Structure formats: structure tokens, C-alpha cells
Coordinates of C-alpha atoms in Angstrom, one line a residue:
X1 CA -0.1 0.1 0.2
X2 CA 1.3 3.5 -1.2
X3 CA 1.1 6.7 1.1
X4 CA 0.5 9.9 -0.2
X5 CA 4.1 10.7 0.2
X6 CA 5.3 7.5 -1.6
X7 CA 3.0 8.6 -4.5
X8 CA 4.4 12.1 -4.5
X9 CA 7.9 10.6 -4.3
X10 CA 6.8 8.5 -7.4
X11 CA 5.7 11.5 -9.4
X12 CA 9.1 13.0 -8.7
X13 CA 10.9 10.0 -9.9
X14 CA 8.9 9.5 -13.1
X15 CA 9.0 13.0 -13.9
X16 CA 12.9 12.7 -14.4
X17 CA 12.9 16.5 -12.8
X18 CA 14.0 16.1 -9.4
X19 CA 17.2 14.5 -8.0
X20 CA 17.4 11.9 -5.0
X21 CA 14.2 10.7 -3.2
X22 CA 11.8 13.8 -3.1
X23 CA 9.9 15.1 -1.4
X24 CA 10.7 14.2 2.4
X25 CA 7.1 15.4 3.2
X26 CA 3.7 16.6 1.7
X27 CA 3.3 19.7 3.8
X28 CA 5.3 23.3 3.9
X29 CA 6.7 22.6 0.4
X30 CA 7.7 25.4 -2.2
X31 CA 8.7 25.3 -5.7
X32 CA 9.1 22.3 -7.8
X33 CA 8.3 20.0 -5.0
X34 CA 5.0 22.0 -4.0
X35 CA 3.8 21.1 -7.6
X36 CA 4.7 17.6 -7.5
X37 CA 2.3 17.2 -4.3
X38 CA -0.4 19.6 -5.8
X39 CA -0.6 17.5 -8.9
X40 CA -0.5 14.4 -7.1
X41 CA -3.3 15.1 -4.8
X42 CA -5.4 16.4 -7.7
X43 CA -4.7 13.4 -9.6
X44 CA -6.1 11.3 -7.1
X45 CA -9.2 13.2 -7.0
X46 CA -9.8 13.4 -10.5
X47 CA -9.7 9.4 -10.5
X48 CA -12.3 9.2 -7.9
X49 CA -14.3 11.5 -10.0
X50 CA -14.2 10.0 -13.3
X51 CA -16.4 7.3 -12.5
X52 CA -19.7 7.4 -10.6
X53 CA -20.3 3.8 -9.6
X54 CA -16.3 2.9 -8.2
X55 CA -16.7 -0.2 -5.8
X56 CA -14.4 1.1 -3.4
X57 CA -16.7 4.4 -2.8
X58 CA -19.8 2.3 -2.3
X59 CA -20.7 2.2 1.6
X60 CA -23.8 0.7 3.7
X61 CA -26.4 3.0 5.4
X62 CA -24.8 3.3 9.1
X63 CA -27.0 1.7 12.3
X64 CA -28.2 5.4 12.4
X65 CA -30.4 5.0 9.7
X66 CA -33.6 5.3 11.5
X67 CA -36.8 7.1 10.8
X68 CA -38.4 9.5 13.0
X69 CA -42.3 9.2 13.4
X70 CA -44.1 11.8 11.2
X71 CA -40.9 12.7 9.5
X72 CA -40.5 12.1 5.7
X73 CA -37.3 13.9 4.6
X74 CA -34.0 12.8 6.0
X75 CA -30.4 14.5 5.0
X76 CA -27.1 12.6 5.3
X77 CA -26.6 14.2 8.2
X78 CA -29.7 13.0 9.8
X79 CA -28.1 9.4 9.9
X80 CA -24.5 10.9 10.6
X81 CA -23.3 10.4 7.2
X82 CA -20.4 12.6 6.6
X83 CA -18.7 11.3 3.4
X84 CA -21.6 11.5 1.7
X85 CA -21.8 12.0 -2.5
X86 CA -25.3 10.2 -3.4
X87 CA -28.0 7.8 -3.0
X88 CA -27.9 4.7 -4.6
X89 CA -31.1 3.8 -6.2
X90 CA -30.9 0.7 -7.8
X91 CA -33.7 -2.1 -7.9
X92 CA -34.1 -3.8 -4.7
X93 CA -31.2 -1.8 -3.1
X94 CA -33.1 -0.5 -0.1
X95 CA -35.0 -2.3 2.6
X96 CA -36.6 -1.5 5.8
X97 CA -37.8 -3.1 9.0
X98 CA -40.0 -1.9 12.2
X99 CA -37.0 -1.5 14.7
X100 CA -39.2 -3.1 17.4
X101 CA -39.8 -6.1 15.6
X102 CA -36.3 -6.7 14.1
X103 CA -35.2 -8.3 10.6
X104 CA -38.2 -10.9 10.4
X105 CA -40.0 -7.4 9.3
X106 CA -37.8 -6.4 6.6
X107 CA -39.0 -5.5 3.2
X108 CA -38.0 -3.7 0.1
X109 CA -38.8 0.0 -0.5
X110 CA -39.8 0.7 -4.3
X111 CA -38.0 3.8 -5.7
X112 CA -40.0 6.6 -7.0
X113 CA -37.8 8.7 -9.5
X114 CA -40.4 11.4 -10.1
X115 CA -39.9 13.5 -7.2
X116 CA -42.7 15.7 -8.2
X117 CA -45.0 12.9 -8.1
X118 CA -43.7 11.7 -4.8
X119 CA -44.5 15.4 -3.5
X120 CA -48.1 15.4 -5.1
X121 CA -48.7 11.9 -3.4
X122 CA -47.2 12.3 0.1
X123 CA -46.7 16.1 0.6
X124 CA -50.2 17.6 -0.1
X125 CA -53.0 17.7 2.4
X126 CA -53.5 15.7 5.1
X127 CA -51.5 12.5 5.2
X128 CA -51.7 9.5 8.0
X129 CA -48.4 8.6 9.1
X130 CA -48.0 4.9 8.2
X131 CA -45.4 2.3 7.1
X132 CA -43.4 3.7 4.1
X133 CA -43.7 1.6 1.2
X134 CA -41.6 4.1 -1.4
X135 CA -38.7 6.3 -1.2
X136 CA -37.7 9.2 -3.5
X137 CA -34.5 11.6 -3.7
X138 CA -35.4 15.5 -3.4
X139 CA -33.7 18.0 -5.4
X140 CA -31.7 19.1 -2.0
X141 CA -30.6 15.2 -2.1
X142 CA -32.9 14.3 0.9
X143 CA -33.9 10.9 1.2
X144 CA -37.7 11.1 1.4
X145 CA -40.4 8.5 2.5
X146 CA -43.7 8.1 1.5
X147 CA -46.0 7.9 3.8
X148 CA -44.5 9.8 6.8
X149 CA -43.3 6.8 9.2
X150 CA -45.8 6.0 12.2
X151 CA -42.9 4.3 14.0
X152 CA -38.9 4.0 14.3
X153 CA -37.8 2.1 11.1
X154 CA -34.3 0.7 10.4
X155 CA -33.2 1.2 6.7
X156 CA -30.8 -0.8 4.9
X157 CA -29.4 0.7 1.5
X158 CA -26.0 2.0 0.2
X159 CA -24.7 5.3 -1.1
X160 CA -21.7 6.4 -2.6
X161 CA -18.9 8.1 -0.8
X162 CA -17.6 11.8 -2.0
X163 CA -14.1 12.2 -3.2
X164 CA -11.3 12.3 -0.5
X165 CA -8.1 14.4 -1.0
X166 CA -4.7 13.3 0.2
X167 CA -3.2 15.6 2.4
X168 CA -0.8 14.2 5.2
X169 CA 2.1 12.2 4.2
X170 CA 0.8 9.1 5.6
X171 CA -2.7 9.3 3.9
X172 CA -3.5 6.2 1.8
X173 CA -5.7 6.1 -1.5
X174 CA -9.0 4.1 -0.8
X175 CA -8.8 2.0 -4.3
X176 CA -7.3 -1.6 -3.9
X177 CA -3.4 -1.1 -3.2
X178 CA -2.5 -2.7 -6.5
X179 CA -3.9 -0.1 -8.3
X180 CA -1.9 2.8 -6.4
X181 CA 0.3 3.3 -9.2
X182 CA -2.5 4.9 -11.2
X183 CA -2.2 8.1 -9.3
X184 CA 1.5 8.3 -9.9
X185 CA 0.7 8.2 -13.6
X186 CA -1.9 10.4 -13.7
X187 CA -0.1 12.8 -11.7
X188 CA 2.8 12.8 -14.0
X189 CA 0.5 13.7 -16.8
X190 CA -0.7 16.6 -14.9
X191 CA 2.7 17.9 -14.2
X192 CA 3.8 17.4 -17.7
X193 CA 0.9 19.2 -18.8
X194 CA 1.5 22.1 -16.8
X195 CA 4.9 22.1 -17.4
X196 CA 4.1 22.0 -21.3
X197 CA 6.8 19.2 -22.3
X198 CA 7.2 17.3 -25.4
X199 CA 4.2 15.7 -26.8
X200 CA 6.0 12.3 -26.8
X201 CA 6.7 12.2 -23.0
X202 CA 3.0 13.1 -22.0
X203 CA 2.0 10.5 -24.5
X204 CA 4.0 7.9 -22.8
X205 CA 2.9 8.7 -19.3
X206 CA -0.8 8.7 -20.6
X207 CA -0.2 5.4 -22.1
X208 CA 0.9 4.0 -18.6
X209 CA -2.1 5.8 -16.9
X210 CA -4.6 4.2 -19.5
X211 CA -3.1 0.8 -18.8
X212 CA -3.7 1.2 -15.1
X213 CA -7.3 2.7 -15.7
X214 CA -8.4 -0.3 -18.0
X215 CA -7.5 -2.7 -15.1
X216 CA -9.2 -0.2 -12.4
X217 CA -12.3 -0.1 -14.4
X218 CA -12.3 -3.9 -14.9
X219 CA -11.8 -4.7 -11.2
X220 CA -13.7 -1.9 -9.6
X221 CA -16.9 -1.0 -11.9
X222 CA -20.0 -3.2 -12.0
X223 CA -20.2 -6.1 -14.9
X224 CA -21.8 -5.3 -17.6
X225 CA -24.7 -8.1 -18.5
X226 CA -27.3 -9.2 -20.9
X227 CA -30.1 -10.8 -18.9
X228 CA -28.8 -12.4 -16.1
X229 CA -25.4 -13.4 -17.9
X230 CA -22.6 -11.1 -17.2
X231 CA -20.3 -10.4 -20.1
X232 CA -16.8 -11.4 -19.5

């Protein structure tokens, strides 16, 4: 597993522009080393944001994902989720059970993609609190239940985490360790582009980055399938 410092040293080494094992820290750098730290950190953010369904960025709802009687809308903060990017709304991906009953009560919630229709059905007029059967996502990224809960329910589901910025020397990327070199080569591409070096050199770095990206996608993106058979 590579630390942020080791990744910066890898960018420095592959760029061929710095002598020795530099930088020795990711903080308080100036000049060329500051640029290397900056572009290495930027490379990791760009890789995370390049796809919206990386497997390592998917997380389960915490045990705090509980309803409040009479409340329909929940923000990530309502459930103490601090690394939120978006809710996952795949078929059969969200379930719920009455907390006082336990998992024997668990059943799926149906996703309502049309938020206007959700609001028309569950937020107009007098709506009796009851067991929620559907959920929708508001424009403000609130997780909305319909109807409003009549008791405490525990929700199970997944969300995508937000991109993380590497900062301290010992920080480590969240993707599998065998793919950490992708950050080095993306950092080299960004640094070379900043330096406006010869196209041949950038093409070499881009080729190495593309090689790692293909392997990362194969490992960390959902399989494409036709019917029930995944494509190899």
C-alpha cells in the first residue's frame, strides 16, 4: 500500500525532474516539490470523480439510518453520514424493517424516480402516518419516505462516498493497493501538461495511465450483463 508521500515521490521519480528521493514530506513544500504534491493530490481526486460507481466508494447505510415518526425527509447528516456523495437507487437496493420487530419484518422499498409525483402524493393535504412503502430523492439530496413513518424503522441501503483529498504524508488512497500506481501516472500526466513538455513524453505517461485505468475499471466497476449473464 502506498502512502501519499510515496506517491508524490513516485511522481517526482517518473517525471525525471528532481534528483534524489523527494519530497520528504507533503507539507510546507515550495517550488517544484510543491507542484508535485499539488498534482499528485489532484490526480487522486480526478480518478475518484472519473466514474460515479467505483466499487471502493460504495458504502452501506450506518446503524443510525432510523426514521423519526412523522418525518418524511432525511439528509445524510440526519443519519450521521459525513462522506456522502449520492444515494444509490438501484432496484431492490433499499429495504426497511420496524425497529421494535427486527429483521423478520424486513421488506424492500420501491424507488419513485419522479420527485414531483412523490411530493404530489405524499406531501399535499393531510397524510396519515403509516409504514413507508416508497422512497424518492429530493433536489436537495434528501432521502424522502412515503408515507411519513408511523414508528421507528431501520433502513438498509447503500450510498456513494465523496472524493477524498490526500493531504498528510501518511494518507492512503481508498482504491485497492495494487492499483495505486495509477495515481503516480496521472500525476505525471498533469505535471507534464502543466510544464508543457514534449508531446512524446506526455503520450508515454498517458499510455501508462490508460493501462492502469483499464485494469482498475475491470476490477472496480459493475459487470455489464445481458439478461442474467455477465459479460466476460
